[in-house]
Amino acid sequence: MASQNMVATVVAAAVSLLVGGIIGHLGTGTDTISSSDKEKISIMEKLVADKWESEEHLNHKIIDMINTDNLRNNLMELAKLPHLAGTERDHQLAHMIRDRFLEAGFDTADLVPYDVLLSRPNRTNPNLVTLEDVEGQIIFSSTYQEKPLHEDDSDPEFIHAFNAFTPAGDVRTEAGRGVVYVNYARVEDFDKLEELNVNVSGCIVIARYGKIFRGNKVLQAQERGAQGIILFSDPRDVALEGVEAQNVYPNTWWLPGSGMQRGTTYMGTGDSLTPGWPSTAQAYRLKVEDVQLPKIPCQPIGYDDARVILKKIGGTPAPSDDWKGGLTGVAYNLGPELQDRYSNYTLRLKTHNVLQIHRSYNVIGTIKGEVEPDRYVLLGNHRDAWGYGASDPSSGTAQMLETARVFGQLISSTGWRPRRTLVFCSWGAEEYGLIGSTEWVEENVNKLQERAVMYLNTDNCASGPAILIPSSPLLWEPVTRIMKMVPGVRDGATLYDEWMANNVAQNRTSPKMDTLGTSSDHAPFAFYCGIPCLNLMFKSIRNKYDITGYPFYHTGYDTFYMMDKHVDPGFRIQQGCGRIASLMLKYFADSLIIPYSLQHLPEAMKDALDTFKESGKRDKLMKICKKYVLLEESLANLTDTITVFVRKVKEKKTQNLDPVSIRAINDQMMKLEQVFILPAGLPGRPTVRHAVFAQSQFDNYAPARFPGISDLLYRIEELDAAERLEKEDEIRKHISDLTIMMERAASFLQDFHLI
């Protein structure tokens, strides 16, 4: 009813305005036009004006206004102290960000609280990995905090190393055996161990960080029967120039031997006690024992400590160089036996993590749109960190505060106001599993699906100089256009030039635009709501350093000094991030016709189906479901429909469109991805509802296209006859769902009056 009333209001306004315009036109001179009619004409001009095109000078002004000194000062304040989710410092920063939004001239800025389940180590009883002899004497004990290497590295509130949501536990091996090195703890790594007859059941496994999400590592270890898992960052991934003092922090950006990556292991998103619903005072909460959390203890350690353990493992040799890391003097044997001279040693893993409900705040600020206040263009960044969080997330927060200042100054100095409402979001408790953003989306899902134009996420603006922009295909062309406007942060004339050069250096014949994984707060918007999203990051140059992430990720060395000295001296990277973010917001807030690139949607889908063909999955699917060809045909039909629609929109942009037609065209494009939202979610994954673009089931960080098909085909050959028949029926149903959604999407782009 609300949307019907809104459309009726717009239509009535348009008619009134047109009448007013005619009256003015029929007048014999400007003196005969009444002030009322002049006002109507002015309103009509606003309704059909393209502020992005007509106010190009403001776009260039924004580029000049993003100030590196402000960014540096912002980051210095944000990263001054540790700010774990739900702590006093986290709350202080939430209030500070709210106040900064209000100082910038925002129309609203509010703290939005949620009471959510978090996990913390015991401050007085730290988690430990120990080696003990047969008499129980401790031969070796791991450290649980980084060694301070710079004057600002130590703080009494800095959290001990732990992996959130893994349980408290005390497990140990037999004397002389029961330890298995499992490489990166991926599915293929455990499969290789089975092939080599290395059984991890009942063992404590030790794995390298990298390649996949740590929660997938814990889950794989648990499902293979391990009783505990130890994680460490190997020098091959985090110290490529050597582990000597002169080659690591504080002298370079590489990780020293005591650096430990903290992080969540929760495989879901949002508050685990209130799945699908916001964790407000009214919410029903599950019992903790009914929540699917890891069942085995887990602990991160530094590579100095990992060396002590790995050197003692004997048994099966590493199967290839791919299994060998960068620790000198370590063979990277698989175990499960220890070497003979350590046959009386026992490995013990003892953790004391505690689950408790804590309050966490989001900060939501708005700049009200002048013409379409009920259409939202959103920018988000999380605030909480595992420590000082200079790069993750504070480089993004520093940028967001500067972007807020710039828009506020535009309003006060030029009188500019966006066509559509801008929404700035500082999320709480992201590090624990995208909790703040997910709770807010669950609370506002109906509004967002009705009104959200685009969500831009800037979790980590600066962990390296290379721009990385996974996004909905609807945003591929717009962000490319913006990159061509923004000066480079290295030696390129523009960020687009640097992005292209990075692609060429990786031997790509065409620029690579990827879809989204679930690595940050865009996930609930994209995968639960079907809202076009972009995750803006600057990371290491892959052809220079072939590493996962960046060396000091989630460690005690993600400090202001690290950022100021090694990662972004001069703050040009964060300036580039702020320029991209600000211009993307203005582009989508001020363009008359929302500048989506619809044609890339079916292109990305076809690429996925082509990959199925190349990998042999299509042949498997055809044997199971002869109607698979209908999915391909429906995609071809959608491609043709979008081609025609895009051509018509380009033609109409040259005409004098009325406000109602403008609104209708924009709504068709804005809600197109929502057609691919499955209300019940993907098979086996109810909170992941996007049927075409989502995260991989086997790596929460990685993107997947048509993830339901890949999930259902996984190891189908290994099922018994009854289970396989059941799985094949699920596949037929899912292909039917996808085919119907393709046809719905094509129908959705028909002329307005057709149903």
Tab-separated table of N, CA and C in Angstrom, residues 16 25 47 59 164 265 299 415 425 448 515 520 594 667 696 740 745:
chain	number	residue	atom	x	y	z
A	16	SER	N	0.471	17.776	-11.973
A	16	SER	CA	0.391	19.150	-11.491
A	16	SER	C	1.502	20.015	-12.068
A	25	HIS	N	4.172	28.353	-20.027
A	25	HIS	CA	4.514	28.438	-21.440
A	25	HIS	C	3.530	29.322	-22.200
A	47	LEU	N	13.138	17.332	-10.893
A	47	LEU	CA	12.718	15.952	-11.092
A	47	LEU	C	13.376	15.319	-12.305
A	59	ASN	N	32.180	17.145	-9.370
A	59	ASN	CA	32.879	15.866	-9.386
A	59	ASN	C	34.389	16.077	-9.289
A	164	ALA	N	38.068	-16.998	17.544
A	164	ALA	CA	36.742	-16.783	18.116
A	164	ALA	C	35.773	-17.906	17.752
A	265	THR	N	35.911	-18.158	13.555
A	265	THR	CA	35.777	-19.430	12.848
A	265	THR	C	34.307	-19.746	12.583
A	299	GLN	N	43.814	-22.974	18.076
A	299	GLN	CA	44.637	-21.881	18.593
A	299	GLN	C	45.633	-21.428	17.524
A	415	GLY	N	25.640	24.543	-1.512
A	415	GLY	CA	24.199	24.330	-1.515
A	415	GLY	C	23.784	23.031	-2.174
A	425	CYS	N	27.334	3.999	7.034
A	425	CYS	CA	27.150	2.939	8.019
A	425	CYS	C	28.487	2.526	8.630
A	448	LEU	N	15.083	-2.074	2.615
A	448	LEU	CA	16.262	-2.123	1.753
A	448	LEU	C	15.933	-2.723	0.394
A	515	THR	N	33.108	-11.356	-9.210
A	515	THR	CA	31.944	-11.218	-8.345
A	515	THR	C	32.387	-11.346	-6.894
A	520	SER	N	33.183	-9.627	3.720
A	520	SER	CA	32.925	-8.411	4.485
A	520	SER	C	31.444	-8.053	4.475
A	594	ILE	N	19.773	5.631	-13.188
A	594	ILE	CA	20.807	4.979	-12.382
A	594	ILE	C	21.769	4.238	-13.313
A	667	ASP	N	13.491	1.617	-11.262
A	667	ASP	CA	13.056	0.518	-10.401
A	667	ASP	C	13.259	-0.832	-11.083
A	696	SER	N	31.630	-19.368	-1.986
A	696	SER	CA	31.853	-20.803	-2.095
A	696	SER	C	31.539	-21.482	-0.774
A	740	ILE	N	13.227	-20.843	-14.049
A	740	ILE	CA	12.054	-19.977	-13.825
A	740	ILE	C	12.495	-18.564	-13.467
A	745	ALA	N	13.160	-12.805	-14.733
A	745	ALA	CA	14.006	-11.630	-14.929
A	745	ALA	C	13.745	-10.999	-16.286
